[in-house]
Amino acid sequence: TPDQVAIHASCENFRVSDDGRFIAVLESDGTVDVVDTNTNLSRRAQNASFPEAQANESTFLPDWRNANELCFCAPIEKTHNCVCVN
């Protein structure tokens, strides 16, 4: 069952699913919450927050592929150093 999650976003950054049932909200730290308009409950769809500099620069909003599939950007962890070779 979904947990109730407080939405802390300014609600400027959101997308409504095609059928109008769900609202995906992009929080200021890059996390994504989904509100079910039938139950008024929300759940966290993307838990990992972005580093502050990335979160402030990100303009990629979550988007619905259809009524049940949500696409969103998630941060990745750097696991090794990269070296550029010319």
Short mmCIF file of N, CA and C in Angstrom, two decimals:
data_model
loop_
_atom_site.label_atom_id
_atom_site.label_comp_id
_atom_site.label_asym_id
_atom_site.label_seq_id
_atom_site.Cartn_x
_atom_site.Cartn_y
_atom_site.Cartn_z
N THR A 1 0.84 -1.19 0.00
CA THR A 1 0.00 0.00 0.00
C THR A 1 0.88 1.25 0.00
N PRO A 2 0.44 2.30 -0.63
CA PRO A 2 1.25 3.52 -0.67
C PRO A 2 1.35 4.17 0.69
N ASP A 3 2.47 4.80 0.93
CA ASP A 3 2.66 5.58 2.15
C ASP A 3 2.30 7.02 1.83
N GLN A 4 1.88 7.73 2.85
CA GLN A 4 1.60 9.13 2.62
C GLN A 4 2.92 9.89 2.71
N VAL A 5 3.24 10.64 1.69
CA VAL A 5 4.49 11.39 1.60
C VAL A 5 4.14 12.86 1.48
N ALA A 6 4.79 13.68 2.30
CA ALA A 6 4.55 15.12 2.20
C ALA A 6 5.23 15.65 0.95
N ILE A 7 4.50 16.43 0.19
CA ILE A 7 5.04 17.04 -1.02
C ILE A 7 5.64 18.39 -0.62
N HIS A 8 6.95 18.54 -0.87
CA HIS A 8 7.64 19.77 -0.48
C HIS A 8 7.98 20.64 -1.68
N ALA A 9 7.60 20.23 -2.85
CA ALA A 9 7.91 20.99 -4.06
C ALA A 9 6.99 22.20 -4.17
N SER A 10 7.38 23.14 -5.00
CA SER A 10 6.56 24.32 -5.20
C SER A 10 5.35 24.01 -6.08
N CYS A 11 5.27 22.78 -6.55
CA CYS A 11 4.19 22.32 -7.43
C CYS A 11 4.19 23.02 -8.77
N GLU A 12 5.32 23.59 -9.15
CA GLU A 12 5.49 24.13 -10.50
C GLU A 12 5.95 23.04 -11.44
N ASN A 13 6.61 22.03 -10.89
CA ASN A 13 7.23 20.98 -11.69
C ASN A 13 6.48 19.67 -11.52
N PHE A 14 5.46 19.48 -12.33
CA PHE A 14 4.66 18.27 -12.22
C PHE A 14 4.13 17.86 -13.58
N ARG A 15 3.72 16.61 -13.68
CA ARG A 15 3.08 16.08 -14.89
C ARG A 15 1.92 15.19 -14.46
N VAL A 16 0.81 15.30 -15.17
CA VAL A 16 -0.39 14.50 -14.90
C VAL A 16 -0.40 13.33 -15.89
N SER A 17 -0.73 12.13 -15.40
CA SER A 17 -0.80 10.96 -16.28
C SER A 17 -1.92 11.13 -17.31
N ASP A 18 -1.82 10.36 -18.39
CA ASP A 18 -2.77 10.49 -19.49
C ASP A 18 -4.23 10.33 -19.05
N ASP A 19 -4.48 9.46 -18.09
CA ASP A 19 -5.85 9.24 -17.62
C ASP A 19 -6.25 10.17 -16.48
N GLY A 20 -5.32 11.03 -16.04
CA GLY A 20 -5.62 12.00 -14.98
C GLY A 20 -5.59 11.44 -13.58
N ARG A 21 -5.26 10.17 -13.42
CA ARG A 21 -5.30 9.56 -12.09
C ARG A 21 -4.09 9.92 -11.25
N PHE A 22 -2.90 10.01 -11.86
CA PHE A 22 -1.68 10.22 -11.10
C PHE A 22 -1.03 11.55 -11.46
N ILE A 23 -0.37 12.14 -10.47
CA ILE A 23 0.41 13.36 -10.68
C ILE A 23 1.82 13.09 -10.19
N ALA A 24 2.80 13.24 -11.08
CA ALA A 24 4.21 13.09 -10.71
C ALA A 24 4.76 14.48 -10.39
N VAL A 25 5.38 14.62 -9.22
CA VAL A 25 5.90 15.91 -8.78
C VAL A 25 7.41 15.79 -8.60
N LEU A 26 8.15 16.68 -9.25
CA LEU A 26 9.60 16.74 -9.10
C LEU A 26 9.92 17.64 -7.91
N GLU A 27 10.54 17.06 -6.88
CA GLU A 27 10.93 17.83 -5.70
C GLU A 27 12.20 18.63 -6.01
N SER A 28 12.50 19.62 -5.20
CA SER A 28 13.65 20.49 -5.44
C SER A 28 14.98 19.75 -5.35
N ASP A 29 15.03 18.60 -4.67
CA ASP A 29 16.28 17.84 -4.56
C ASP A 29 16.39 16.76 -5.64
N GLY A 30 15.42 16.71 -6.56
CA GLY A 30 15.46 15.74 -7.65
C GLY A 30 14.68 14.47 -7.40
N THR A 31 14.18 14.28 -6.19
CA THR A 31 13.34 13.12 -5.93
C THR A 31 11.99 13.32 -6.61
N VAL A 32 11.28 12.22 -6.83
CA VAL A 32 10.00 12.29 -7.54
C VAL A 32 8.92 11.61 -6.69
N ASP A 33 7.83 12.30 -6.47
CA ASP A 33 6.68 11.75 -5.76
C ASP A 33 5.52 11.60 -6.72
N VAL A 34 4.69 10.58 -6.49
CA VAL A 34 3.50 10.36 -7.32
C VAL A 34 2.28 10.39 -6.42
N VAL A 35 1.33 11.24 -6.77
CA VAL A 35 0.08 11.37 -6.02
C VAL A 35 -1.02 10.65 -6.78
N ASP A 36 -1.76 9.80 -6.09
CA ASP A 36 -2.93 9.12 -6.67
C ASP A 36 -4.13 10.00 -6.38
N THR A 37 -4.74 10.56 -7.41
CA THR A 37 -5.86 11.49 -7.21
C THR A 37 -7.13 10.79 -6.74
N ASN A 38 -7.19 9.46 -6.88
CA ASN A 38 -8.36 8.73 -6.38
C ASN A 38 -8.33 8.56 -4.87
N THR A 39 -7.11 8.44 -4.31
CA THR A 39 -6.99 8.18 -2.87
C THR A 39 -6.35 9.33 -2.11
N ASN A 40 -5.77 10.29 -2.83
CA ASN A 40 -5.01 11.40 -2.24
C ASN A 40 -3.78 10.93 -1.48
N LEU A 41 -3.33 9.71 -1.74
CA LEU A 41 -2.09 9.21 -1.15
C LEU A 41 -0.96 9.40 -2.14
N SER A 42 0.23 9.54 -1.61
CA SER A 42 1.39 9.69 -2.49
C SER A 42 2.47 8.71 -2.09
N ARG A 43 3.32 8.41 -3.03
CA ARG A 43 4.46 7.56 -2.74
C ARG A 43 5.67 8.11 -3.47
N ARG A 44 6.82 7.81 -2.91
CA ARG A 44 8.08 8.24 -3.51
C ARG A 44 8.43 7.28 -4.64
N ALA A 45 8.55 7.79 -5.86
CA ALA A 45 8.88 6.96 -7.02
C ALA A 45 10.39 6.91 -7.24
N GLN A 46 11.09 7.93 -6.81
CA GLN A 46 12.53 8.02 -7.01
C GLN A 46 13.12 8.60 -5.74
N ASN A 47 13.83 7.75 -4.95
CA ASN A 47 14.33 8.13 -3.63
C ASN A 47 15.64 8.88 -3.61
N ALA A 48 16.50 8.62 -4.57
CA ALA A 48 17.85 9.19 -4.53
C ALA A 48 17.82 10.67 -4.89
N SER A 49 18.37 11.48 -4.01
CA SER A 49 18.42 12.91 -4.32
C SER A 49 19.71 13.23 -5.07
N PHE A 50 19.66 14.30 -5.85
CA PHE A 50 20.81 14.75 -6.60
C PHE A 50 21.69 15.64 -5.71
N PRO A 51 22.99 15.69 -6.01
CA PRO A 51 23.81 16.72 -5.34
C PRO A 51 23.19 18.08 -5.62
N GLU A 52 23.34 19.01 -4.70
CA GLU A 52 22.63 20.29 -4.79
C GLU A 52 22.87 21.01 -6.12
N ALA A 53 24.12 21.04 -6.60
CA ALA A 53 24.42 21.74 -7.85
C ALA A 53 23.66 21.11 -9.02
N GLN A 54 23.59 19.79 -9.06
CA GLN A 54 22.87 19.12 -10.14
C GLN A 54 21.36 19.35 -10.02
N ALA A 55 20.85 19.28 -8.82
CA ALA A 55 19.41 19.47 -8.61
C ALA A 55 18.98 20.87 -9.04
N ASN A 56 19.81 21.87 -8.78
CA ASN A 56 19.49 23.24 -9.16
C ASN A 56 19.53 23.45 -10.66
N GLU A 57 20.32 22.65 -11.38
CA GLU A 57 20.48 22.83 -12.82
C GLU A 57 19.58 21.92 -13.64
N SER A 58 18.99 20.92 -13.02
CA SER A 58 18.20 19.95 -13.76
C SER A 58 16.89 20.56 -14.25
N THR A 59 16.57 20.31 -15.51
CA THR A 59 15.32 20.79 -16.07
C THR A 59 14.49 19.64 -16.63
N PHE A 60 14.92 18.41 -16.38
CA PHE A 60 14.21 17.25 -16.90
C PHE A 60 13.07 16.89 -15.95
N LEU A 61 11.85 17.11 -16.39
CA LEU A 61 10.68 16.79 -15.57
C LEU A 61 10.29 15.33 -15.79
N PRO A 62 9.72 14.70 -14.77
CA PRO A 62 9.18 13.36 -14.99
C PRO A 62 8.11 13.43 -16.07
N ASP A 63 7.96 12.37 -16.83
CA ASP A 63 6.95 12.36 -17.89
C ASP A 63 6.32 10.98 -17.99
N TRP A 64 5.07 10.94 -18.30
CA TRP A 64 4.32 9.69 -18.40
C TRP A 64 4.43 9.12 -19.80
N ARG A 65 4.86 7.88 -19.91
CA ARG A 65 4.86 7.18 -21.22
C ARG A 65 3.45 6.77 -21.57
N ASN A 66 2.67 6.40 -20.56
CA ASN A 66 1.26 6.08 -20.69
C ASN A 66 0.65 6.25 -19.30
N ALA A 67 -0.53 5.75 -19.07
CA ALA A 67 -1.20 5.96 -17.77
C ALA A 67 -0.50 5.27 -16.61
N ASN A 68 0.37 4.28 -16.89
CA ASN A 68 0.99 3.51 -15.81
C ASN A 68 2.51 3.53 -15.78
N GLU A 69 3.15 4.15 -16.77
CA GLU A 69 4.61 4.16 -16.83
C GLU A 69 5.15 5.58 -16.76
N LEU A 70 6.00 5.79 -15.78
CA LEU A 70 6.59 7.11 -15.55
C LEU A 70 8.09 7.07 -15.84
N CYS A 71 8.57 8.04 -16.59
CA CYS A 71 10.01 8.18 -16.85
C CYS A 71 10.53 9.34 -16.02
N PHE A 72 11.70 9.17 -15.43
CA PHE A 72 12.31 10.24 -14.65
C PHE A 72 13.81 10.07 -14.64
N CYS A 73 14.50 11.13 -14.31
CA CYS A 73 15.95 11.14 -14.23
C CYS A 73 16.36 10.75 -12.82
N ALA A 74 17.38 9.90 -12.72
CA ALA A 74 17.88 9.48 -11.40
C ALA A 74 19.39 9.64 -11.38
N PRO A 75 19.95 10.07 -10.26
CA PRO A 75 21.40 10.22 -10.19
C PRO A 75 22.08 8.86 -10.18
N ILE A 76 23.30 8.83 -10.68
CA ILE A 76 24.09 7.61 -10.63
C ILE A 76 25.26 7.84 -9.68
N GLU A 77 25.72 6.76 -9.08
CA GLU A 77 26.86 6.87 -8.19
C GLU A 77 28.13 6.65 -8.99
N LYS A 78 29.11 7.48 -8.74
CA LYS A 78 30.39 7.33 -9.40
C LYS A 78 31.14 6.20 -8.71
N THR A 79 31.44 5.15 -9.45
CA THR A 79 32.08 3.99 -8.83
C THR A 79 33.55 3.87 -9.20
N HIS A 80 33.99 4.63 -10.18
CA HIS A 80 35.41 4.59 -10.56
C HIS A 80 35.79 5.90 -11.23
N ASN A 81 37.08 6.14 -11.31
CA ASN A 81 37.56 7.34 -11.98
C ASN A 81 37.64 7.12 -13.47
N CYS A 82 37.34 8.13 -14.22
CA CYS A 82 37.44 8.05 -15.68
C CYS A 82 38.65 8.85 -16.13
N VAL A 83 39.32 8.34 -17.12
CA VAL A 83 40.48 9.03 -17.68
C VAL A 83 40.22 9.26 -19.16
N CYS A 84 40.35 10.50 -19.61
CA CYS A 84 40.17 10.79 -21.02
C CYS A 84 41.52 10.65 -21.73
N VAL A 85 41.52 9.96 -22.85
CA VAL A 85 42.74 9.74 -23.63
C VAL A 85 42.54 10.33 -25.00
N ASN A 86 43.49 11.13 -25.44
CA ASN A 86 43.42 11.73 -26.79
C ASN A 86 44.02 10.81 -27.81
#
